[in-house]
Amino acid sequence: MPAVKAKPNVGIVEGDPAARHALAAALRADFNLFEGASYEDAYPLLREAELDVLLLDINLGAGGVREATALLRELTQSDIDTLVIGLNDDAKKATALKVMDAGAYDYFIKPVDPEVLRVIILRAVEKLQIERENRILREELQRKDALGNLLGSTEAMKDLFDSIRRVARTATTVVIRGESGSGKELVARAIHDLSQRRDRAFVSVNCAALPETLMEAELFGYERGAFTGAVATKEGRIELAHRGTLFLDEIGTLSPALQSKLLRVLEEHTLVRLGGNKALKVDFRLLTATNEDLEAAVEQGRFREDLYYRIHVVPLVVPSLRERVDDIPLLVDYFLQVYCAANHIPPKRVEDDVLQVMKRYPWPGNVRELENVVQRIVLMTDEERVTLKHLPRDLTQAAGRNARKGFRLPPAGVRLEEEVSAFERQWLEAALAETNGVKAQAAQRLGLNKDRMKYLCRKYSL
């Protein structure tokens, strides 16, 4: 069952009881409401109710606007991120400017149309959610186990981070190798962001995304009239990367003709647009990526040997997720935070046995596949605790098959009792799910007698 988004928390601090109750009645269906009648009520609401939006009567008490602006300024200097919408009988423009300058999100003259106010509140909540999501991202990416948008604390990732920092200081060409979904473009972006060219453009091109004729125009640009439909001159991706970084993903899929043209650009530092005759100077750093065996492609004549040696100055290998399974809890936690925040869903926690199953799954789609699984769990799960029943069945089945193929100990060893318990609980939950919770049928499927089934269900609170 899909997760239900939590209602935003909205405070109404209004001195007129009739007006306050009318607003509450109009807004209660869409928001969790917290009411107050004075500034003395506003402060505890802001500190304790975790408000998303506060509707504030500006003319409360003897202090009026002065007291309201003092509260707003105090709020902007605190770590409370509640957005305040001012409500006032005073239609003077100067009053509105004072309130907005003090930090209010918006300002309305009473009486306020409740439907208009509802739309404005929802817009404020959306803005606040984006700000919170960005803050989470910034905090995550400043961690010691992160580099750019890459996350990892395993030795394999630490080695990769060190290599990225080293090559970023140079101008050399880099080829990034790794399986699909492992994060090759994130590595390229991290190199660019740490380089001397970080303030210039980072231009990414997926060489496998377009047929040869379109890819040529995409890379090299064209002059007006170069072909049917070329109604205006267009700069290609190589030109757009001038003084910046050009990232060619899946470079092994380029046709021989485009390989030759690219090699000429790298040798001469110039290009000619399609339909043109003028050589244009270009200066860019080239980063490439591939998930195929370029050496084999060279031997088979599918990839130019001279281009291979031109781009293969420094190779970086991005480890697959199978090679860094101890990073899975870190990545799961990160994706949970991002997608819960993005979808206005309360934070979720993953049980240890779920993480153990995830570590046994082979992840053919690597980090991209893991991200998709976590996003699906966030959107399709109501419970705060993520248990084995929330994992896709094909994942748990593949993890079970993978566990039975061979028992190779990971470098850090295992906690055998935890592994056995996780495996036991996995099959119990799967059997109960398939039998709609009928324990007698589940016991039969698992080859257990009634007493053993009862004991295990008590043990795992099933």
CSV table of C-alpha atoms in Angstrom, one decimal:
chain,number,residue,atom,x,y,z
A,1,MET,CA,0.0,0.0,0.0
A,2,PRO,CA,1.5,3.4,-0.9
A,3,ALA,CA,2.8,5.6,1.9
A,4,VAL,CA,0.5,8.4,2.8
A,5,LYS,CA,2.2,11.8,2.9
A,6,ALA,CA,2.1,13.5,6.3
A,7,LYS,CA,-0.1,16.6,6.4
A,8,PRO,CA,2.0,19.8,6.8
A,9,ASN,CA,1.9,21.4,10.2
A,10,VAL,CA,0.3,24.9,10.2
A,11,GLY,CA,0.0,27.2,13.2
A,12,ILE,CA,-2.7,29.9,13.4
A,13,VAL,CA,-2.0,32.7,15.9
A,14,GLU,CA,-5.0,35.0,15.6
A,15,GLY,CA,-6.4,37.3,18.3
A,16,ASP,CA,-10.0,37.2,17.1
A,17,PRO,CA,-11.5,33.9,18.2
A,18,ALA,CA,-14.1,33.9,15.5
A,19,ALA,CA,-11.6,34.6,12.7
A,20,ARG,CA,-9.3,31.9,14.1
A,21,HIS,CA,-12.0,29.3,14.3
A,22,ALA,CA,-13.1,30.2,10.7
A,23,LEU,CA,-9.6,29.7,9.4
A,24,ALA,CA,-9.2,26.5,11.2
A,25,ALA,CA,-12.4,25.1,9.9
A,26,ALA,CA,-11.4,26.0,6.3
A,27,LEU,CA,-7.9,24.5,6.5
A,28,ARG,CA,-8.3,21.5,8.8
A,29,ALA,CA,-8.9,19.0,6.0
A,30,ASP,CA,-5.4,19.7,4.4
A,31,PHE,CA,-3.2,20.5,7.4
A,32,ASN,CA,-2.4,19.6,11.0
A,33,LEU,CA,-3.4,22.7,12.9
A,34,PHE,CA,-2.0,24.3,16.0
A,35,GLU,CA,-3.8,27.4,17.4
A,36,GLY,CA,-2.9,30.3,19.6
A,37,ALA,CA,-4.3,33.7,20.5
A,38,SER,CA,-1.2,35.7,21.3
A,39,TYR,CA,2.5,36.2,20.7
A,40,GLU,CA,3.1,34.3,24.0
A,41,ASP,CA,1.4,31.3,22.2
A,42,ALA,CA,3.5,31.8,19.1
A,43,TYR,CA,6.9,31.2,20.6
A,44,PRO,CA,6.2,27.7,22.1
A,45,LEU,CA,4.4,26.7,18.9
A,46,LEU,CA,7.5,27.6,16.9
A,47,ARG,CA,9.8,25.8,19.3
A,48,GLU,CA,7.8,22.7,19.9
A,49,ALA,CA,5.3,22.0,17.1
A,50,GLU,CA,7.7,21.7,14.2
A,51,LEU,CA,5.5,24.0,12.1
A,52,ASP,CA,5.9,24.3,8.4
A,53,VAL,CA,3.9,27.5,8.2
A,54,LEU,CA,2.7,30.0,10.7
A,55,LEU,CA,-0.3,32.3,10.0
A,56,LEU,CA,0.4,35.3,12.2
A,57,ASP,CA,-2.0,38.1,13.1
A,58,ILE,CA,0.3,41.2,12.9
A,59,ASN,CA,-1.8,43.4,15.2
A,60,LEU,CA,-1.8,41.2,18.3
A,61,GLY,CA,-1.3,43.0,21.6
A,62,ALA,CA,-0.2,46.5,22.3
A,63,GLY,CA,3.1,46.1,20.4
A,64,GLY,CA,1.4,45.4,17.1
A,65,VAL,CA,3.7,45.6,14.1
A,66,ARG,CA,6.8,46.3,16.2
A,67,GLU,CA,6.3,43.1,18.2
A,68,ALA,CA,5.6,41.1,15.1
A,69,THR,CA,8.7,42.2,13.3
A,70,ALA,CA,10.8,41.5,16.4
A,71,LEU,CA,9.4,37.9,16.4
A,72,LEU,CA,10.2,37.5,12.7
A,73,ARG,CA,13.8,38.8,13.1
A,74,GLU,CA,14.4,36.4,16.0
A,75,LEU,CA,13.0,33.6,13.9
A,76,THR,CA,15.4,34.3,11.0
A,77,GLN,CA,18.4,34.2,13.3
A,78,SER,CA,17.3,30.9,14.8
A,79,ASP,CA,17.6,27.3,13.4
A,80,ILE,CA,13.8,27.2,13.0
A,81,ASP,CA,12.8,27.2,9.3
A,82,THR,CA,9.1,27.8,9.7
A,83,LEU,CA,7.7,30.2,7.0
A,84,VAL,CA,5.5,33.0,8.4
A,85,ILE,CA,2.5,34.5,6.5
A,86,GLY,CA,1.4,37.8,8.0
A,87,LEU,CA,-2.4,38.6,8.3
A,88,ASN,CA,-3.4,42.2,9.0
A,89,ASP,CA,-6.3,44.7,8.9
A,90,ASP,CA,-3.8,47.4,7.9
A,91,ALA,CA,-3.8,48.0,4.1
A,92,LYS,CA,-0.8,50.4,4.2
A,93,LYS,CA,2.0,49.5,1.9
A,94,ALA,CA,4.6,50.6,4.4
A,95,THR,CA,3.3,48.1,7.0
A,96,ALA,CA,3.5,45.3,4.5
A,97,LEU,CA,7.1,46.2,3.5
A,98,LYS,CA,8.1,46.3,7.2
A,99,VAL,CA,6.7,42.8,7.8
A,100,MET,CA,8.3,41.4,4.6
A,101,ASP,CA,11.6,43.0,5.3
A,102,ALA,CA,11.6,41.4,8.7
A,103,GLY,CA,11.4,37.9,7.1
A,104,ALA,CA,7.8,37.1,6.4
A,105,TYR,CA,7.1,34.7,3.5
A,106,ASP,CA,3.9,36.5,2.5
A,107,TYR,CA,1.4,39.1,3.7
A,108,PHE,CA,-2.4,39.3,3.3
A,109,ILE,CA,-5.0,41.9,4.2
A,110,LYS,CA,-8.0,40.6,6.1
A,111,PRO,CA,-10.4,39.2,5.4
A,112,VAL,CA,-8.6,36.4,3.5
A,113,ASP,CA,-10.1,34.0,1.0
A,114,PRO,CA,-9.5,30.6,2.6
A,115,GLU,CA,-9.0,28.9,-0.8
A,116,VAL,CA,-6.4,31.4,-1.8
A,117,LEU,CA,-4.7,31.1,1.5
A,118,ARG,CA,-4.7,27.3,1.2
A,119,VAL,CA,-2.9,27.5,-2.2
A,120,ILE,CA,-0.3,29.9,-0.8
A,121,ILE,CA,0.3,27.7,2.2
A,122,LEU,CA,0.9,24.7,-0.1
A,123,ARG,CA,3.3,26.7,-2.2
A,124,ALA,CA,5.2,27.7,1.0
A,125,VAL,CA,5.3,24.1,2.1
A,126,GLU,CA,6.7,23.1,-1.3
A,127,LYS,CA,9.4,25.8,-1.1
A,128,LEU,CA,10.3,24.8,2.5
A,129,GLN,CA,10.5,21.1,1.5
A,130,ILE,CA,12.9,21.9,-1.3
A,131,GLU,CA,15.1,23.9,1.1
A,132,ARG,CA,15.1,21.1,3.6
A,133,GLU,CA,15.9,18.5,0.9
A,134,ASN,CA,18.8,20.7,-0.3
A,135,ARG,CA,20.1,21.1,3.3
A,136,ILE,CA,20.1,17.4,3.8
A,137,LEU,CA,22.0,16.9,0.5
A,138,ARG,CA,24.6,19.5,1.5
A,139,GLU,CA,25.0,18.0,4.9
A,140,GLU,CA,25.4,14.5,3.5
A,141,LEU,CA,27.8,15.6,0.9
A,142,GLN,CA,30.0,17.3,3.4
A,143,ARG,CA,30.6,14.1,5.3
A,144,LYS,CA,34.0,12.5,5.5
A,145,ASP,CA,32.7,9.5,3.7
A,146,ALA,CA,31.7,11.5,0.6
A,147,LEU,CA,33.4,13.2,-2.3
A,148,GLY,CA,31.1,15.3,-4.5
A,149,ASN,CA,28.0,13.2,-5.0
A,150,LEU,CA,29.9,10.0,-4.3
A,151,LEU,CA,29.3,8.2,-1.0
A,152,GLY,CA,31.5,5.4,0.5
A,153,SER,CA,33.6,4.4,3.5
A,154,THR,CA,35.0,1.2,2.2
A,155,GLU,CA,38.7,0.9,1.3
A,156,ALA,CA,37.7,0.5,-2.4
A,157,MET,CA,35.9,3.9,-2.3
A,158,LYS,CA,38.7,5.6,-0.2
A,159,ASP,CA,41.2,4.5,-2.9
A,160,LEU,CA,38.9,5.9,-5.6
A,161,PHE,CA,38.5,9.2,-3.7
A,162,ASP,CA,42.3,9.5,-3.4
A,163,SER,CA,42.7,8.8,-7.2
A,164,ILE,CA,40.1,11.4,-8.0
A,165,ARG,CA,41.8,14.1,-5.9
A,166,ARG,CA,45.1,13.3,-7.6
A,167,VAL,CA,44.0,13.4,-11.2
A,168,ALA,CA,41.8,16.5,-10.6
A,169,ARG,CA,44.9,18.5,-10.0
A,170,THR,CA,46.2,17.7,-13.5
A,171,ALA,CA,44.9,18.4,-17.0
A,172,THR,CA,45.4,14.8,-18.2
A,173,THR,CA,42.8,12.7,-20.0
A,174,VAL,CA,41.0,10.1,-17.9
A,175,VAL,CA,39.0,7.1,-18.8
A,176,ILE,CA,36.6,5.9,-16.1
A,177,ARG,CA,35.7,2.2,-16.2
A,178,GLY,CA,33.0,0.4,-14.4
A,179,GLU,CA,29.7,-1.4,-14.7
A,180,SER,CA,26.4,0.4,-15.6
A,181,GLY,CA,24.9,2.2,-12.7
A,182,SER,CA,28.1,2.2,-10.7
A,183,GLY,CA,28.5,6.0,-10.7
A,184,LYS,CA,30.9,6.8,-13.6
A,185,GLU,CA,29.4,10.2,-14.4
A,186,LEU,CA,29.5,11.1,-10.7
A,187,VAL,CA,33.3,10.4,-10.8
A,188,ALA,CA,33.7,12.6,-13.8
A,189,ARG,CA,31.7,15.4,-12.1
A,190,ALA,CA,33.9,15.1,-9.0
A,191,ILE,CA,37.1,15.4,-11.0
A,192,HIS,CA,35.7,18.5,-12.7
A,193,ASP,CA,34.5,20.1,-9.5
A,194,LEU,CA,38.0,19.7,-7.9
A,195,SER,CA,39.9,20.9,-11.0
A,196,GLN,CA,41.1,24.3,-12.1
A,197,ARG,CA,38.2,24.3,-14.6
A,198,ARG,CA,35.5,23.9,-11.9
A,199,ASP,CA,34.0,27.4,-12.7
A,200,ARG,CA,33.6,26.5,-16.3
A,201,ALA,CA,31.1,24.2,-18.1
A,202,PHE,CA,30.8,20.5,-17.4
A,203,VAL,CA,29.3,19.1,-20.6
A,204,SER,CA,28.1,15.5,-20.6
A,205,VAL,CA,27.3,13.4,-23.7
A,206,ASN,CA,26.0,9.9,-23.8
A,207,CYS,CA,27.6,8.5,-27.0
A,208,ALA,CA,25.1,5.6,-27.1
A,209,ALA,CA,22.0,7.8,-27.0
A,210,LEU,CA,21.9,8.9,-30.6
A,211,PRO,CA,22.5,7.4,-34.1
A,212,GLU,CA,25.7,8.4,-35.9
A,213,THR,CA,24.2,11.2,-38.0
A,214,LEU,CA,22.6,12.9,-35.1
A,215,MET,CA,25.6,12.3,-32.8
A,216,GLU,CA,27.9,14.1,-35.3
A,217,ALA,CA,25.8,17.2,-35.2
A,218,GLU,CA,25.4,17.0,-31.4
A,219,LEU,CA,29.2,16.8,-30.9
A,220,PHE,CA,30.5,19.1,-33.6
A,221,GLY,CA,27.6,21.5,-34.2
A,222,TYR,CA,26.5,22.8,-37.6
A,223,GLU,CA,26.2,25.9,-39.7
A,224,ARG,CA,22.9,27.2,-41.0
A,225,GLY,CA,21.8,25.2,-44.1
A,226,ALA,CA,24.2,22.3,-43.4
A,227,PHE,CA,21.3,19.9,-43.8
A,228,THR,CA,17.5,19.9,-44.1
A,229,GLY,CA,16.1,21.5,-40.9
A,230,ALA,CA,19.3,23.4,-40.0
A,231,VAL,CA,17.6,26.8,-40.0
A,232,ALA,CA,20.2,28.3,-37.7
A,233,THR,CA,23.8,27.8,-36.6
A,234,LYS,CA,24.2,25.6,-33.6
A,235,GLU,CA,27.3,25.1,-31.3
A,236,GLY,CA,28.1,21.5,-30.7
A,237,ARG,CA,28.8,19.9,-27.3
A,238,ILE,CA,32.6,20.2,-27.8
A,239,GLU,CA,32.3,24.0,-28.4
A,240,LEU,CA,30.1,24.3,-25.3
A,241,ALA,CA,32.8,22.6,-23.2
A,242,HIS,CA,35.4,25.3,-24.3
A,243,ARG,CA,37.6,26.0,-21.3
A,244,GLY,CA,35.7,23.5,-19.3
A,245,THR,CA,35.3,19.7,-19.2
A,246,LEU,CA,33.8,17.4,-21.8
A,247,PHE,CA,32.6,14.0,-20.5
A,248,LEU,CA,31.9,11.3,-23.2
A,249,ASP,CA,30.0,8.5,-21.6
A,250,GLU,CA,30.0,5.1,-23.4
A,251,ILE,CA,32.8,6.3,-25.7
A,252,GLY,CA,33.2,2.7,-27.1
A,253,THR,CA,29.9,3.1,-29.0
A,254,LEU,CA,31.2,5.9,-31.2
A,255,SER,CA,31.3,5.0,-34.9
A,256,PRO,CA,34.8,4.7,-36.6
A,257,ALA,CA,34.1,8.0,-38.5
A,258,LEU,CA,33.3,9.9,-35.3
A,259,GLN,CA,36.3,8.4,-33.6
A,260,SER,CA,38.5,9.8,-36.4
A,261,LYS,CA,36.9,13.3,-36.1
A,262,LEU,CA,37.3,13.2,-32.3
A,263,LEU,CA,41.0,12.2,-32.6
A,264,ARG,CA,41.6,15.1,-35.0
A,265,VAL,CA,40.1,17.5,-32.5
A,266,LEU,CA,42.3,16.2,-29.7
A,267,GLU,CA,45.4,16.4,-31.9
A,268,GLU,CA,44.8,19.9,-33.4
A,269,HIS,CA,42.6,21.5,-30.7
A,270,THR,CA,40.3,22.8,-33.5
A,271,LEU,CA,37.0,21.6,-35.0
A,272,VAL,CA,34.9,22.4,-38.0
A,273,ARG,CA,31.1,22.5,-37.7
A,274,LEU,CA,29.0,20.5,-40.1
A,275,GLY,CA,28.5,22.5,-43.3
A,276,GLY,CA,31.3,24.9,-42.3
A,277,ASN,CA,34.9,25.5,-43.5
A,278,LYS,CA,36.3,27.5,-40.6
A,279,ALA,CA,38.5,25.8,-38.0
A,280,LEU,CA,37.4,26.9,-34.5
A,281,LYS,CA,39.9,26.7,-31.6
A,282,VAL,CA,38.7,24.6,-28.7
A,283,ASP,CA,40.3,24.1,-25.3
A,284,PHE,CA,38.7,21.5,-23.0
A,285,ARG,CA,39.6,18.6,-20.7
A,286,LEU,CA,38.4,15.2,-21.9
A,287,LEU,CA,37.0,12.7,-19.5
A,288,THR,CA,35.5,9.4,-20.9
A,289,ALA,CA,33.7,6.4,-19.5
A,290,THR,CA,33.0,2.9,-20.7
A,291,ASN,CA,31.6,-0.3,-19.3
A,292,GLU,CA,33.0,-2.4,-22.2
A,293,ASP,CA,36.4,-4.0,-22.9
A,294,LEU,CA,38.1,-1.3,-25.0
A,295,GLU,CA,41.2,-3.5,-25.4
A,296,ALA,CA,39.1,-6.2,-27.0
A,297,ALA,CA,37.4,-3.6,-29.2
A,298,VAL,CA,40.8,-2.4,-30.4
A,299,GLU,CA,41.9,-6.0,-31.2
A,300,GLN,CA,38.6,-6.5,-33.1
A,301,GLY,CA,39.0,-3.3,-35.1
A,302,ARG,CA,35.9,-1.6,-33.6
A,303,PHE,CA,37.9,1.1,-31.7
A,304,ARG,CA,40.9,3.0,-33.1
A,305,GLU,CA,44.1,2.1,-31.4
A,306,ASP,CA,45.5,5.7,-31.7
A,307,LEU,CA,42.4,7.1,-30.1
A,308,TYR,CA,42.6,4.4,-27.4
A,309,TYR,CA,46.1,5.5,-26.4
A,310,ARG,CA,45.1,9.2,-26.6
A,311,ILE,CA,42.3,8.8,-24.1
A,312,HIS,CA,43.7,6.0,-21.9
A,313,VAL,CA,46.3,8.1,-20.1
A,314,VAL,CA,44.9,7.6,-16.6
A,315,PRO,CA,42.4,4.8,-16.0
A,316,LEU,CA,40.1,4.9,-13.0
A,317,VAL,CA,38.0,1.9,-12.0
A,318,VAL,CA,34.7,2.5,-10.2
A,319,PRO,CA,34.0,-0.6,-8.0
A,320,SER,CA,30.7,-2.4,-8.4
A,321,LEU,CA,28.3,-2.4,-5.5
A,322,ARG,CA,29.1,-6.1,-5.0
A,323,GLU,CA,32.7,-5.1,-4.3
A,324,ARG,CA,31.7,-2.7,-1.6
A,325,VAL,CA,28.7,-4.2,0.1
A,326,ASP,CA,29.7,-2.6,3.4
A,327,ASP,CA,28.7,0.8,1.9
A,328,ILE,CA,25.1,-0.4,1.4
A,329,PRO,CA,23.9,0.8,4.9
A,330,LEU,CA,25.4,4.2,4.2
A,331,LEU,CA,23.8,4.5,0.8
A,332,VAL,CA,20.4,3.2,2.0
A,333,ASP,CA,20.3,5.7,4.8
A,334,TYR,CA,21.2,8.5,2.4
A,335,PHE,CA,18.5,7.6,-0.2
A,336,LEU,CA,15.9,7.2,2.6
A,337,GLN,CA,16.6,10.7,3.8
A,338,VAL,CA,16.5,12.2,0.3
A,339,TYR,CA,13.3,10.5,-0.8
A,340,CYS,CA,11.4,10.8,2.5
A,341,ALA,CA,12.1,14.5,2.5
A,342,ALA,CA,11.2,14.9,-1.2
A,343,ASN,CA,7.9,13.2,-0.7
A,344,HIS,CA,6.9,14.8,2.7
A,345,ILE,CA,7.1,11.4,4.4
A,346,PRO,CA,8.3,10.9,8.0
A,347,PRO,CA,11.8,9.3,8.3
A,348,LYS,CA,12.0,5.6,8.0
A,349,ARG,CA,14.4,3.1,9.6
A,350,VAL,CA,15.7,-0.1,8.0
A,351,GLU,CA,16.0,-3.2,10.1
A,352,ASP,CA,19.4,-4.9,10.3
A,353,ASP,CA,18.1,-8.2,8.7
A,354,VAL,CA,17.0,-6.2,5.7
A,355,LEU,CA,20.5,-4.8,5.3
A,356,GLN,CA,21.9,-8.3,5.6
A,357,VAL,CA,19.7,-9.5,2.7
A,358,MET,CA,20.7,-6.4,0.7
A,359,LYS,CA,24.3,-7.3,1.2
A,360,ARG,CA,23.7,-10.8,-0.2
A,361,TYR,CA,21.9,-9.5,-3.4
A,362,PRO,CA,24.3,-9.2,-6.4
A,363,TRP,CA,23.0,-5.8,-7.5
A,364,PRO,CA,23.5,-6.1,-11.3
A,365,GLY,CA,22.3,-2.5,-11.7
A,366,ASN,CA,24.7,-1.3,-8.9
A,367,VAL,CA,24.0,1.9,-7.0
A,368,ARG,CA,21.3,3.0,-9.5
A,369,GLU,CA,19.4,-0.1,-8.8
A,370,LEU,CA,19.8,0.3,-5.0
A,371,GLU,CA,18.5,3.9,-5.3
A,372,ASN,CA,15.4,2.7,-7.3
A,373,VAL,CA,14.7,0.0,-4.6
A,374,VAL,CA,14.9,2.5,-1.8
A,375,GLN,CA,12.7,5.0,-3.6
A,376,ARG,CA,10.1,2.3,-4.2
A,377,ILE,CA,10.2,1.3,-0.5
A,378,VAL,CA,9.6,5.0,0.5
A,379,LEU,CA,6.7,5.4,-1.8
A,380,MET,CA,5.0,2.1,-1.2
A,381,THR,CA,5.5,1.5,2.5
A,382,ASP,CA,3.3,3.0,5.3
A,383,GLU,CA,5.3,1.7,8.3
A,384,GLU,CA,8.2,3.6,9.8
A,385,ARG,CA,10.3,0.4,10.1
A,386,VAL,CA,11.3,-1.2,6.9
A,387,THR,CA,11.3,-5.0,7.3
A,388,LEU,CA,11.9,-7.9,4.9
A,389,LYS,CA,8.3,-8.0,3.7
A,390,HIS,CA,8.9,-4.6,2.1
A,391,LEU,CA,11.7,-5.8,-0.1
A,392,PRO,CA,10.8,-6.8,-3.7
A,393,ARG,CA,10.3,-10.5,-3.9
A,394,ASP,CA,12.8,-10.9,-6.8
A,395,LEU,CA,15.5,-9.3,-4.6
A,396,THR,CA,15.0,-11.6,-1.6
A,397,GLN,CA,14.8,-14.6,-3.9
A,398,ALA,CA,18.0,-13.7,-5.7
A,399,ALA,CA,19.7,-12.9,-2.4
A,400,GLY,CA,18.8,-16.3,-1.2
A,401,ARG,CA,20.1,-18.0,-4.3
A,402,ASN,CA,23.3,-15.9,-4.1
A,403,ALA,CA,23.8,-16.9,-0.5
A,404,ARG,CA,23.5,-20.6,-1.4
A,405,LYS,CA,26.1,-20.4,-4.3
A,406,GLY,CA,29.0,-20.2,-1.9
A,407,PHE,CA,29.9,-19.0,1.5
A,408,ARG,CA,32.8,-16.7,0.9
A,409,LEU,CA,33.6,-14.7,4.0
A,410,PRO,CA,33.8,-10.9,3.4
A,411,PRO,CA,37.0,-9.2,4.5
A,412,ALA,CA,35.4,-8.0,7.7
A,413,GLY,CA,34.0,-11.4,8.6
A,414,VAL,CA,30.4,-12.0,9.6
A,415,ARG,CA,28.2,-12.3,12.7
A,416,LEU,CA,27.0,-15.9,12.1
A,417,GLU,CA,24.0,-15.7,14.6
A,418,GLU,CA,22.8,-12.5,13.0
A,419,GLU,CA,23.1,-14.0,9.5
A,420,VAL,CA,21.2,-17.1,10.5
A,421,SER,CA,18.5,-15.1,12.1
A,422,ALA,CA,18.1,-12.8,9.1
A,423,PHE,CA,17.9,-15.8,6.8
A,424,GLU,CA,15.4,-17.5,9.0
A,425,ARG,CA,13.2,-14.5,9.4
A,426,GLN,CA,13.3,-13.8,5.6
A,427,TRP,CA,11.8,-17.2,4.8
A,428,LEU,CA,9.2,-16.9,7.6
A,429,GLU,CA,8.0,-13.5,6.3
A,430,ALA,CA,8.0,-14.8,2.7
A,431,ALA,CA,5.9,-17.9,3.7
A,432,LEU,CA,3.5,-15.8,5.7
A,433,ALA,CA,3.1,-13.3,2.9
A,434,GLU,CA,2.4,-16.1,0.4
A,435,THR,CA,-0.2,-17.7,2.6
A,436,ASN,CA,-1.9,-14.4,3.7
A,437,GLY,CA,-0.7,-14.8,7.2
A,438,VAL,CA,-2.2,-18.3,7.8
A,439,LYS,CA,0.5,-19.8,10.0
A,440,ALA,CA,-0.5,-23.4,9.6
A,441,GLN,CA,-0.1,-23.2,5.8
A,442,ALA,CA,3.1,-21.3,6.2
A,443,ALA,CA,4.5,-23.9,8.5
A,444,GLN,CA,3.6,-26.6,6.0
A,445,ARG,CA,5.4,-24.7,3.2
A,446,LEU,CA,8.5,-24.4,5.4
A,447,GLY,CA,8.4,-28.0,6.6
A,448,LEU,CA,7.9,-27.0,10.3
A,449,ASN,CA,5.7,-28.5,12.9
A,450,LYS,CA,3.1,-26.4,14.8
A,451,ASP,CA,5.3,-25.9,17.9
A,452,ARG,CA,8.4,-24.9,16.0
A,453,MET,CA,6.4,-22.4,13.9
A,454,LYS,CA,4.8,-20.9,17.0
A,455,TYR,CA,8.2,-20.5,18.6
A,456,LEU,CA,9.8,-18.8,15.6
A,457,CYS,CA,6.9,-16.4,15.2
A,458,ARG,CA,7.2,-15.4,18.8
A,459,LYS,CA,11.0,-15.0,18.4
A,460,TYR,CA,10.7,-12.6,15.5
A,461,SER,CA,7.4,-11.0,16.6
A,462,LEU,CA,5.6,-12.1,13.5
